[in-house]
Amino acid sequence: MAVKRRDVRESALILTFEKLFRDDSLDEIFETALESEEVVVNDEVKTLVNGIIDKTEELDGIISKYSNKRAVERIPKINLAILRLAIYEANYDDKVPINVAISEAVALAKKYAQEADISFVNGVLGSYSRSEEAPENNE
């Protein structure tokens, strides 16, 4: 059975979030996740997580630029993981337009973050999407 993109995205979020707390390699995190069977771990999820981790510095630079209220270090880790995922998808996945990345990020924030965090995530991503830096604005 095919895995839905939403499930891939959510699994990538969970694994990216987990990496924020563990010094283990991504392979170890993937292996642990496979054993638990609570998240999808397939090539698509691995590619997404590896991409986010590889581009963390760049993604955090973008987040820092558009987060007027908090420094990256002060952003709750779940929000940081959601923002990294959304910006990564918008910038590096041709199949995910920025408006879809934002909509999906807000849905994840509604599921995993606190009420106030939803508007924070939406605000940072909205500011980014209106900038010259956003992928669809510089084509």
mmCIF file of N, CA and C in Angstrom:
data_model
loop_
_atom_site.group_PDB
_atom_site.id
_atom_site.type_symbol
_atom_site.label_atom_id
_atom_site.label_comp_id
_atom_site.label_asym_id
_atom_site.label_seq_id
_atom_site.Cartn_x
_atom_site.Cartn_y
_atom_site.Cartn_z
ATOM 1 N N MET A 1 0.842 -1.191 0.000
ATOM 2 C CA MET A 1 0.000 0.000 0.000
ATOM 3 C C MET A 1 0.880 1.244 0.000
ATOM 4 N N ALA A 2 0.524 2.181 -0.831
ATOM 5 C CA ALA A 2 1.302 3.422 -0.939
ATOM 6 C C ALA A 2 1.153 4.258 0.330
ATOM 7 N N VAL A 3 2.238 4.909 0.683
ATOM 8 C CA VAL A 3 2.242 5.775 1.866
ATOM 9 C C VAL A 3 1.879 7.181 1.414
ATOM 10 N N LYS A 4 0.962 7.807 2.128
ATOM 11 C CA LYS A 4 0.541 9.162 1.795
ATOM 12 C C LYS A 4 1.650 10.151 2.122
ATOM 13 N N ARG A 5 1.720 11.210 1.327
ATOM 14 C CA ARG A 5 2.734 12.250 1.549
ATOM 15 C C ARG A 5 2.602 12.850 2.945
ATOM 16 N N ARG A 6 1.393 12.996 3.421
ATOM 17 C CA ARG A 6 1.173 13.547 4.761
ATOM 18 C C ARG A 6 1.819 12.659 5.830
ATOM 19 N N ASP A 7 1.729 11.333 5.651
ATOM 20 C CA ASP A 7 2.354 10.397 6.601
ATOM 21 C C ASP A 7 3.878 10.465 6.524
ATOM 22 N N VAL A 8 4.396 10.632 5.312
ATOM 23 C CA VAL A 8 5.844 10.804 5.128
ATOM 24 C C VAL A 8 6.295 12.065 5.846
ATOM 25 N N ARG A 9 5.566 13.147 5.643
ATOM 26 C CA ARG A 9 5.896 14.438 6.249
ATOM 27 C C ARG A 9 5.848 14.344 7.779
ATOM 28 N N GLU A 10 4.807 13.746 8.306
ATOM 29 C CA GLU A 10 4.661 13.637 9.756
ATOM 30 C C GLU A 10 5.761 12.761 10.356
ATOM 31 N N SER A 11 6.089 11.677 9.699
ATOM 32 C CA SER A 11 7.178 10.815 10.175
ATOM 33 C C SER A 11 8.510 11.553 10.136
ATOM 34 N N ALA A 12 8.736 12.299 9.063
ATOM 35 C CA ALA A 12 9.970 13.085 8.961
ATOM 36 C C ALA A 12 10.036 14.110 10.092
ATOM 37 N N LEU A 13 8.904 14.729 10.411
ATOM 38 C CA LEU A 13 8.862 15.681 11.518
ATOM 39 C C LEU A 13 9.243 14.996 12.831
ATOM 40 N N ILE A 14 8.639 13.862 13.103
ATOM 41 C CA ILE A 14 8.904 13.155 14.362
ATOM 42 C C ILE A 14 10.374 12.772 14.466
ATOM 43 N N LEU A 15 10.938 12.277 13.394
ATOM 44 C CA LEU A 15 12.342 11.851 13.417
ATOM 45 C C LEU A 15 13.293 13.042 13.504
ATOM 46 N N THR A 16 12.950 14.134 12.831
ATOM 47 C CA THR A 16 13.761 15.359 12.908
ATOM 48 C C THR A 16 13.708 15.930 14.321
ATOM 49 N N PHE A 17 12.526 15.908 14.904
ATOM 50 C CA PHE A 17 12.338 16.368 16.282
ATOM 51 C C PHE A 17 13.165 15.505 17.240
ATOM 52 N N GLU A 18 13.091 14.205 17.047
ATOM 53 C CA GLU A 18 13.852 13.292 17.902
ATOM 54 C C GLU A 18 15.358 13.549 17.807
ATOM 55 N N LYS A 19 15.824 13.867 16.619
ATOM 56 C CA LYS A 19 17.256 14.128 16.419
ATOM 57 C C LYS A 19 17.720 15.340 17.225
ATOM 58 N N LEU A 20 16.807 16.270 17.504
ATOM 59 C CA LEU A 20 17.154 17.445 18.315
ATOM 60 C C LEU A 20 17.547 17.062 19.748
ATOM 61 N N PHE A 21 17.143 15.893 20.183
ATOM 62 C CA PHE A 21 17.402 15.451 21.557
ATOM 63 C C PHE A 21 18.449 14.347 21.663
ATOM 64 N N ARG A 22 18.853 13.794 20.546
ATOM 65 C CA ARG A 22 19.767 12.642 20.581
ATOM 66 C C ARG A 22 21.012 12.900 19.746
ATOM 67 N N ASP A 23 22.124 12.402 20.259
ATOM 68 C CA ASP A 23 23.382 12.482 19.523
ATOM 69 C C ASP A 23 23.583 11.276 18.617
ATOM 70 N N ASP A 24 22.632 10.362 18.618
ATOM 71 C CA ASP A 24 22.736 9.171 17.783
ATOM 72 C C ASP A 24 22.773 9.559 16.311
ATOM 73 N N SER A 25 23.342 8.678 15.511
ATOM 74 C CA SER A 25 23.342 8.917 14.062
ATOM 75 C C SER A 25 21.913 8.778 13.541
ATOM 76 N N LEU A 26 21.687 9.315 12.359
ATOM 77 C CA LEU A 26 20.361 9.167 11.761
ATOM 78 C C LEU A 26 20.037 7.703 11.515
ATOM 79 N N ASP A 27 21.037 6.915 11.137
ATOM 80 C CA ASP A 27 20.792 5.487 10.925
ATOM 81 C C ASP A 27 20.285 4.821 12.198
ATOM 82 N N GLU A 28 20.860 5.191 13.340
ATOM 83 C CA GLU A 28 20.402 4.628 14.618
ATOM 84 C C GLU A 28 18.975 5.082 14.927
ATOM 85 N N ILE A 29 18.679 6.329 14.642
ATOM 86 C CA ILE A 29 17.320 6.844 14.875
ATOM 87 C C ILE A 29 16.324 6.137 13.956
ATOM 88 N N PHE A 30 16.690 5.938 12.692
ATOM 89 C CA PHE A 30 15.819 5.213 11.760
ATOM 90 C C PHE A 30 15.594 3.779 12.247
ATOM 91 N N GLU A 31 16.660 3.140 12.686
ATOM 92 C CA GLU A 31 16.573 1.751 13.151
ATOM 93 C C GLU A 31 15.636 1.632 14.356
ATOM 94 N N THR A 32 15.783 2.543 15.307
ATOM 95 C CA THR A 32 14.916 2.545 16.485
ATOM 96 C C THR A 32 13.462 2.764 16.074
ATOM 97 N N ALA A 33 13.241 3.670 15.140
ATOM 98 C CA ALA A 33 11.885 3.949 14.668
ATOM 99 C C ALA A 33 11.284 2.734 13.965
ATOM 100 N N LEU A 34 12.096 2.024 13.193
ATOM 101 C CA LEU A 34 11.615 0.817 12.515
ATOM 102 C C LEU A 34 11.175 -0.234 13.534
ATOM 103 N N GLU A 35 11.932 -0.353 14.613
ATOM 104 C CA GLU A 35 11.601 -1.319 15.658
ATOM 105 C C GLU A 35 10.293 -0.964 16.350
ATOM 106 N N SER A 36 10.049 0.317 16.534
ATOM 107 C CA SER A 36 8.837 0.736 17.243
ATOM 108 C C SER A 36 7.592 0.638 16.362
ATOM 109 N N GLU A 37 7.770 0.728 15.065
ATOM 110 C CA GLU A 37 6.678 0.655 14.087
ATOM 111 C C GLU A 37 5.621 1.743 14.284
ATOM 112 N N GLU A 38 5.990 2.827 14.965
ATOM 113 C CA GLU A 38 5.025 3.904 15.192
ATOM 114 C C GLU A 38 5.106 5.006 14.142
ATOM 115 N N VAL A 39 6.194 5.039 13.398
ATOM 116 C CA VAL A 39 6.330 6.011 12.323
ATOM 117 C C VAL A 39 6.751 5.283 11.048
ATOM 118 N N VAL A 40 6.464 5.912 9.933
ATOM 119 C CA VAL A 40 6.877 5.369 8.641
ATOM 120 C C VAL A 40 8.368 5.638 8.472
ATOM 121 N N VAL A 41 9.108 4.611 8.114
ATOM 122 C CA VAL A 41 10.521 4.806 7.783
ATOM 123 C C VAL A 41 10.757 4.121 6.437
ATOM 124 N N ASN A 42 10.686 4.922 5.383
ATOM 125 C CA ASN A 42 10.968 4.421 4.044
ATOM 126 C C ASN A 42 11.986 5.351 3.395
ATOM 127 N N ASP A 43 12.314 5.089 2.147
ATOM 128 C CA ASP A 43 13.337 5.906 1.473
ATOM 129 C C ASP A 43 12.926 7.376 1.387
ATOM 130 N N GLU A 44 11.645 7.637 1.188
ATOM 131 C CA GLU A 44 11.156 9.017 1.082
ATOM 132 C C GLU A 44 11.345 9.769 2.410
ATOM 133 N N VAL A 45 11.007 9.103 3.506
ATOM 134 C CA VAL A 45 11.181 9.710 4.833
ATOM 135 C C VAL A 45 12.671 9.939 5.100
ATOM 136 N N LYS A 46 13.489 8.934 4.812
ATOM 137 C CA LYS A 46 14.930 9.057 5.049
ATOM 138 C C LYS A 46 15.534 10.199 4.236
ATOM 139 N N THR A 47 15.125 10.328 2.985
ATOM 140 C CA THR A 47 15.624 11.401 2.126
ATOM 141 C C THR A 47 15.247 12.762 2.694
ATOM 142 N N LEU A 48 14.014 12.887 3.138
ATOM 143 C CA LEU A 48 13.530 14.145 3.708
ATOM 144 C C LEU A 48 14.286 14.488 4.991
ATOM 145 N N VAL A 49 14.418 13.536 5.892
ATOM 146 C CA VAL A 49 15.117 13.783 7.159
ATOM 147 C C VAL A 49 16.593 14.104 6.905
ATOM 148 N N ASN A 50 17.242 13.326 6.058
ATOM 149 C CA ASN A 50 18.652 13.591 5.743
ATOM 150 C C ASN A 50 18.828 14.981 5.142
ATOM 151 N N GLY A 51 17.914 15.378 4.263
ATOM 152 C CA GLY A 51 17.986 16.710 3.652
ATOM 153 C C GLY A 51 17.843 17.806 4.690
ATOM 154 N N ILE A 52 16.896 17.652 5.602
ATOM 155 C CA ILE A 52 16.679 18.653 6.651
ATOM 156 C C ILE A 52 17.919 18.767 7.531
ATOM 157 N N ILE A 53 18.475 17.637 7.911
ATOM 158 C CA ILE A 53 19.664 17.642 8.779
ATOM 159 C C ILE A 53 20.859 18.249 8.035
ATOM 160 N N ASP A 54 21.019 17.882 6.770
ATOM 161 C CA ASP A 54 22.133 18.429 5.976
ATOM 162 C C ASP A 54 22.036 19.941 5.798
ATOM 163 N N LYS A 55 20.829 20.468 5.715
ATOM 164 C CA LYS A 55 20.615 21.898 5.448
ATOM 165 C C LYS A 55 20.239 22.684 6.706
ATOM 166 N N THR A 56 20.419 22.096 7.885
ATOM 167 C CA THR A 56 19.986 22.736 9.132
ATOM 168 C C THR A 56 20.511 24.155 9.284
ATOM 169 N N GLU A 57 21.777 24.370 9.013
ATOM 170 C CA GLU A 57 22.360 25.698 9.185
ATOM 171 C C GLU A 57 21.669 26.722 8.282
ATOM 172 N N GLU A 58 21.468 26.344 7.028
ATOM 173 C CA GLU A 58 20.789 27.228 6.074
ATOM 174 C C GLU A 58 19.337 27.473 6.498
ATOM 175 N N LEU A 59 18.638 26.423 6.885
ATOM 176 C CA LEU A 59 17.237 26.543 7.303
ATOM 177 C C LEU A 59 17.113 27.428 8.535
ATOM 178 N N ASP A 60 18.019 27.238 9.495
ATOM 179 C CA ASP A 60 17.989 28.061 10.705
ATOM 180 C C ASP A 60 18.290 29.526 10.394
ATOM 181 N N GLY A 61 19.118 29.765 9.399
ATOM 182 C CA GLY A 61 19.390 31.141 8.974
ATOM 183 C C GLY A 61 18.135 31.812 8.447
ATOM 184 N N ILE A 62 17.355 31.071 7.677
ATOM 185 C CA ILE A 62 16.091 31.597 7.151
ATOM 186 C C ILE A 62 15.107 31.821 8.295
ATOM 187 N N ILE A 63 14.999 30.839 9.188
ATOM 188 C CA ILE A 63 14.089 30.969 10.333
ATOM 189 C C ILE A 63 14.468 32.188 11.162
ATOM 190 N N SER A 64 15.743 32.349 11.410
ATOM 191 C CA SER A 64 16.231 33.476 12.210
ATOM 192 C C SER A 64 15.857 34.814 11.567
ATOM 193 N N LYS A 65 15.965 34.868 10.265
ATOM 194 C CA LYS A 65 15.677 36.100 9.535
ATOM 195 C C LYS A 65 14.203 36.495 9.620
ATOM 196 N N TYR A 66 13.314 35.508 9.658
ATOM 197 C CA TYR A 66 11.875 35.788 9.625
ATOM 198 C C TYR A 66 11.176 35.582 10.969
ATOM 199 N N SER A 67 11.927 35.221 11.992
ATOM 200 C CA SER A 67 11.371 35.107 13.338
ATOM 201 C C SER A 67 11.715 36.381 14.096
ATOM 202 N N ASN A 68 10.799 37.324 14.076
ATOM 203 C CA ASN A 68 11.048 38.618 14.708
ATOM 204 C C ASN A 68 10.987 38.551 16.226
ATOM 205 N N LYS A 69 10.309 37.561 16.755
ATOM 206 C CA LYS A 69 10.066 37.515 18.192
ATOM 207 C C LYS A 69 11.094 36.696 18.966
ATOM 208 N N ARG A 70 11.698 35.711 18.332
ATOM 209 C CA ARG A 70 12.595 34.817 19.068
ATOM 210 C C ARG A 70 13.820 34.435 18.250
ATOM 211 N N ALA A 71 14.938 34.296 18.970
ATOM 212 C CA ALA A 71 16.141 33.736 18.356
ATOM 213 C C ALA A 71 15.895 32.240 18.165
ATOM 214 N N VAL A 72 16.555 31.646 17.200
ATOM 215 C CA VAL A 72 16.369 30.226 16.899
ATOM 216 C C VAL A 72 16.542 29.367 18.156
ATOM 217 N N GLU A 73 17.521 29.702 18.984
ATOM 218 C CA GLU A 73 17.799 28.909 20.188
ATOM 219 C C GLU A 73 16.634 28.942 21.178
ATOM 220 N N ARG A 74 15.779 29.941 21.065
ATOM 221 C CA ARG A 74 14.665 30.097 22.013
ATOM 222 C C ARG A 74 13.340 29.582 21.459
ATOM 223 N N ILE A 75 13.345 29.132 20.232
ATOM 224 C CA ILE A 75 12.128 28.584 19.632
ATOM 225 C C ILE A 75 11.929 27.171 20.174
ATOM 226 N N PRO A 76 10.728 26.848 20.651
ATOM 227 C CA PRO A 76 10.482 25.473 21.110
ATOM 228 C C PRO A 76 10.868 24.464 20.022
ATOM 229 N N LYS A 77 11.455 23.367 20.448
ATOM 230 C CA LYS A 77 12.003 22.401 19.496
ATOM 231 C C LYS A 77 10.976 21.847 18.511
ATOM 232 N N ILE A 78 9.758 21.656 18.943
ATOM 233 C CA ILE A 78 8.754 21.154 18.001
ATOM 234 C C ILE A 78 8.478 22.186 16.915
ATOM 235 N N ASN A 79 8.426 23.456 17.284
ATOM 236 C CA ASN A 79 8.214 24.513 16.285
ATOM 237 C C ASN A 79 9.407 24.589 15.331
ATOM 238 N N LEU A 80 10.596 24.454 15.879
ATOM 239 C CA LEU A 80 11.805 24.488 15.062
ATOM 240 C C LEU A 80 11.793 23.349 14.041
ATOM 241 N N ALA A 81 11.412 22.159 14.492
ATOM 242 C CA ALA A 81 11.347 21.013 13.584
ATOM 243 C C ALA A 81 10.299 21.241 12.494
ATOM 244 N N ILE A 82 9.168 21.805 12.859
ATOM 245 C CA ILE A 82 8.103 22.091 11.881
ATOM 246 C C ILE A 82 8.575 23.136 10.876
ATOM 247 N N LEU A 83 9.195 24.195 11.359
ATOM 248 C CA LEU A 83 9.685 25.252 10.461
ATOM 249 C C LEU A 83 10.762 24.724 9.519
ATOM 250 N N ARG A 84 11.693 23.947 10.046
ATOM 251 C CA ARG A 84 12.750 23.372 9.193
ATOM 252 C C ARG A 84 12.145 22.511 8.097
ATOM 253 N N LEU A 85 11.204 21.677 8.458
ATOM 254 C CA LEU A 85 10.548 20.795 7.494
ATOM 255 C C LEU A 85 9.858 21.611 6.396
ATOM 256 N N ALA A 86 9.084 22.605 6.787
ATOM 257 C CA ALA A 86 8.328 23.400 5.807
ATOM 258 C C ALA A 86 9.256 24.164 4.866
ATOM 259 N N ILE A 87 10.262 24.790 5.411
ATOM 260 C CA ILE A 87 11.174 25.572 4.571
ATOM 261 C C ILE A 87 11.997 24.653 3.679
ATOM 262 N N TYR A 88 12.395 23.513 4.216
ATOM 263 C CA TYR A 88 13.127 22.544 3.388
ATOM 264 C C TYR A 88 12.255 22.104 2.210
ATOM 265 N N GLU A 89 11.016 21.720 2.495
ATOM 266 C CA GLU A 89 10.138 21.265 1.408
ATOM 267 C C GLU A 89 9.915 22.366 0.375
ATOM 268 N N ALA A 90 9.672 23.580 0.827
ATOM 269 C CA ALA A 90 9.425 24.696 -0.092
ATOM 270 C C ALA A 90 10.636 24.956 -0.986
ATOM 271 N N ASN A 91 11.826 24.811 -0.419
ATOM 272 C CA ASN A 91 13.046 25.132 -1.166
ATOM 273 C C ASN A 91 13.599 23.984 -1.998
ATOM 274 N N TYR A 92 13.413 22.754 -1.540
ATOM 275 C CA TYR A 92 14.122 21.638 -2.171
ATOM 276 C C TYR A 92 13.237 20.549 -2.759
ATOM 277 N N ASP A 93 11.939 20.649 -2.608
ATOM 278 C CA ASP A 93 11.051 19.645 -3.191
ATOM 279 C C ASP A 93 10.159 20.334 -4.223
ATOM 280 N N ASP A 94 10.454 20.093 -5.485
ATOM 281 C CA ASP A 94 9.722 20.744 -6.578
ATOM 282 C C ASP A 94 8.230 20.413 -6.573
ATOM 283 N N LYS A 95 7.854 19.320 -5.901
ATOM 284 C CA LYS A 95 6.452 18.917 -5.880
ATOM 285 C C LYS A 95 5.654 19.594 -4.763
ATOM 286 N N VAL A 96 6.340 20.378 -3.921
ATOM 287 C CA VAL A 96 5.654 21.008 -2.787
ATOM 288 C C VAL A 96 5.734 22.530 -2.915
ATOM 289 N N PRO A 97 4.652 23.153 -3.400
ATOM 290 C CA PRO A 97 4.628 24.616 -3.453
ATOM 291 C C PRO A 97 4.653 25.200 -2.038
ATOM 292 N N ILE A 98 5.117 26.398 -1.908
ATOM 293 C CA ILE A 98 5.278 27.005 -0.581
ATOM 294 C C ILE A 98 3.957 27.091 0.173
ATOM 295 N N ASN A 99 2.858 27.361 -0.534
ATOM 296 C CA ASN A 99 1.569 27.442 0.165
ATOM 297 C C ASN A 99 1.152 26.091 0.749
ATOM 298 N N VAL A 100 1.506 25.006 0.081
ATOM 299 C CA VAL A 100 1.228 23.660 0.605
ATOM 300 C C VAL A 100 2.129 23.385 1.809
ATOM 301 N N ALA A 101 3.399 23.753 1.706
ATOM 302 C CA ALA A 101 4.328 23.554 2.822
ATOM 303 C C ALA A 101 3.832 24.292 4.067
ATOM 304 N N ILE A 102 3.329 25.510 3.871
ATOM 305 C CA ILE A 102 2.811 26.302 5.000
ATOM 306 C C ILE A 102 1.557 25.652 5.574
ATOM 307 N N SER A 103 0.643 25.272 4.716
ATOM 308 C CA SER A 103 -0.601 24.651 5.166
ATOM 309 C C SER A 103 -0.324 23.364 5.955
ATOM 310 N N GLU A 104 0.574 22.564 5.450
ATOM 311 C CA GLU A 104 0.919 21.317 6.135
ATOM 312 C C GLU A 104 1.636 21.595 7.460
ATOM 313 N N ALA A 105 2.487 22.610 7.493
ATOM 314 C CA ALA A 105 3.194 22.976 8.727
ATOM 315 C C ALA A 105 2.200 23.439 9.786
ATOM 316 N N VAL A 106 1.228 24.220 9.386
ATOM 317 C CA VAL A 106 0.208 24.694 10.329
ATOM 318 C C VAL A 106 -0.599 23.502 10.858
ATOM 319 N N ALA A 107 -0.924 22.565 9.989
ATOM 320 C CA ALA A 107 -1.656 21.362 10.426
ATOM 321 C C ALA A 107 -0.831 20.569 11.443
ATOM 322 N N LEU A 108 0.476 20.446 11.199
ATOM 323 C CA LEU A 108 1.349 19.752 12.153
ATOM 324 C C LEU A 108 1.447 20.519 13.464
ATOM 325 N N ALA A 109 1.503 21.840 13.377
ATOM 326 C CA ALA A 109 1.547 22.656 14.600
ATOM 327 C C ALA A 109 0.258 22.482 15.398
ATOM 328 N N LYS A 110 -0.872 22.412 14.715
ATOM 329 C CA LYS A 110 -2.150 22.196 15.408
ATOM 330 C C LYS A 110 -2.149 20.853 16.133
ATOM 331 N N LYS A 111 -1.509 19.865 15.547
ATOM 332 C CA LYS A 111 -1.486 18.526 16.142
ATOM 333 C C LYS A 111 -0.466 18.406 17.275
ATOM 334 N N TYR A 112 0.708 19.032 17.121
ATOM 335 C CA TYR A 112 1.808 18.765 18.047
ATOM 336 C C TYR A 112 2.226 19.942 18.935
ATOM 337 N N ALA A 113 1.884 21.143 18.558
ATOM 338 C CA ALA A 113 2.374 22.310 19.294
ATOM 339 C C ALA A 113 1.259 22.921 20.139
ATOM 340 N N GLN A 114 1.608 23.953 20.852
ATOM 341 C CA GLN A 114 0.631 24.658 21.678
ATOM 342 C C GLN A 114 -0.126 25.666 20.811
ATOM 343 N N GLU A 115 -1.242 26.139 21.328
ATOM 344 C CA GLU A 115 -2.107 27.054 20.573
ATOM 345 C C GLU A 115 -1.354 28.291 20.058
ATOM 346 N N ALA A 116 -0.564 28.916 20.919
ATOM 347 C CA ALA A 116 0.166 30.138 20.521
ATOM 348 C C ALA A 116 1.221 29.847 19.456
ATOM 349 N N ASP A 117 1.702 28.622 19.433
ATOM 350 C CA ASP A 117 2.742 28.252 18.476
ATOM 351 C C ASP A 117 2.224 28.189 17.045
ATOM 352 N N ILE A 118 0.950 27.915 16.891
ATOM 353 C CA ILE A 118 0.365 27.800 15.554
ATOM 354 C C ILE A 118 0.510 29.125 14.804
ATOM 355 N N SER A 119 0.159 30.219 15.457
ATOM 356 C CA SER A 119 0.266 31.519 14.786
ATOM 357 C C SER A 119 1.727 31.921 14.597
ATOM 358 N N PHE A 120 2.601 31.515 15.518
ATOM 359 C CA PHE A 120 4.030 31.797 15.362
ATOM 360 C C PHE A 120 4.566 31.103 14.109
ATOM 361 N N VAL A 121 4.298 29.814 13.973
ATOM 362 C CA VAL A 121 4.748 29.043 12.807
ATOM 363 C C VAL A 121 4.176 29.652 11.530
ATOM 364 N N ASN A 122 2.893 29.943 11.532
ATOM 365 C CA ASN A 122 2.245 30.536 10.362
ATOM 366 C C ASN A 122 2.851 31.898 10.034
ATOM 367 N N GLY A 123 3.142 32.696 11.066
ATOM 368 C CA GLY A 123 3.710 34.029 10.860
ATOM 369 C C GLY A 123 5.102 33.989 10.250
ATOM 370 N N VAL A 124 5.958 33.118 10.784
ATOM 371 C CA VAL A 124 7.319 32.994 10.245
ATOM 372 C C VAL A 124 7.267 32.516 8.794
ATOM 373 N N LEU A 125 6.476 31.501 8.537
ATOM 374 C CA LEU A 125 6.396 30.966 7.171
ATOM 375 C C LEU A 125 5.711 31.947 6.217
ATOM 376 N N GLY A 126 4.720 32.680 6.706
ATOM 377 C CA GLY A 126 4.060 33.687 5.874
ATOM 378 C C GLY A 126 5.019 34.799 5.485
ATOM 379 N N SER A 127 5.806 35.271 6.445
ATOM 380 C CA SER A 127 6.806 36.317 6.159
ATOM 381 C C SER A 127 7.815 35.813 5.141
ATOM 382 N N TYR A 128 8.257 34.588 5.322
ATOM 383 C CA TYR A 128 9.211 33.999 4.384
ATOM 384 C C TYR A 128 8.591 33.879 2.979
ATOM 385 N N SER A 129 7.347 33.428 2.914
ATOM 386 C CA SER A 129 6.719 33.211 1.604
ATOM 387 C C SER A 129 6.535 34.509 0.820
ATOM 388 N N ARG A 130 6.428 35.626 1.532
ATOM 389 C CA ARG A 130 6.267 36.921 0.857
ATOM 390 C C ARG A 130 7.607 37.568 0.508
ATOM 391 N N SER A 131 8.681 36.975 0.946
ATOM 392 C CA SER A 131 10.005 37.551 0.715
ATOM 393 C C SER A 131 10.534 37.216 -0.673
ATOM 394 N N GLU A 132 11.561 37.938 -1.049
ATOM 395 C CA GLU A 132 12.244 37.667 -2.322
ATOM 396 C C GLU A 132 12.963 36.328 -2.286
ATOM 397 N N GLU A 133 13.291 35.866 -1.089
ATOM 398 C CA GLU A 133 14.020 34.614 -0.911
ATOM 399 C C GLU A 133 13.185 33.388 -1.232
ATOM 400 N N ALA A 134 11.882 33.488 -1.052
ATOM 401 C CA ALA A 134 11.002 32.336 -1.241
ATOM 402 C C ALA A 134 11.106 31.829 -2.678
ATOM 403 N N PRO A 135 11.098 30.508 -2.844
ATOM 404 C CA PRO A 135 11.317 29.901 -4.170
ATOM 405 C C PRO A 135 10.417 30.427 -5.275
ATOM 406 N N GLU A 136 9.139 30.574 -5.013
ATOM 407 C CA GLU A 136 8.223 30.989 -6.081
ATOM 408 C C GLU A 136 8.313 32.476 -6.396
ATOM 409 N N ASN A 137 8.996 33.240 -5.550
ATOM 410 C CA ASN A 137 9.122 34.685 -5.797
ATOM 411 C C ASN A 137 10.374 35.053 -6.569
ATOM 412 N N ASN A 138 11.260 34.084 -6.776
ATOM 413 C CA ASN A 138 12.493 34.413 -7.489
ATOM 414 C C ASN A 138 12.696 33.549 -8.729
ATOM 415 N N GLU A 139 11.604 33.091 -9.281
ATOM 416 C CA GLU A 139 11.718 32.283 -10.511
ATOM 417 C C GLU A 139 11.704 33.169 -11.732
#
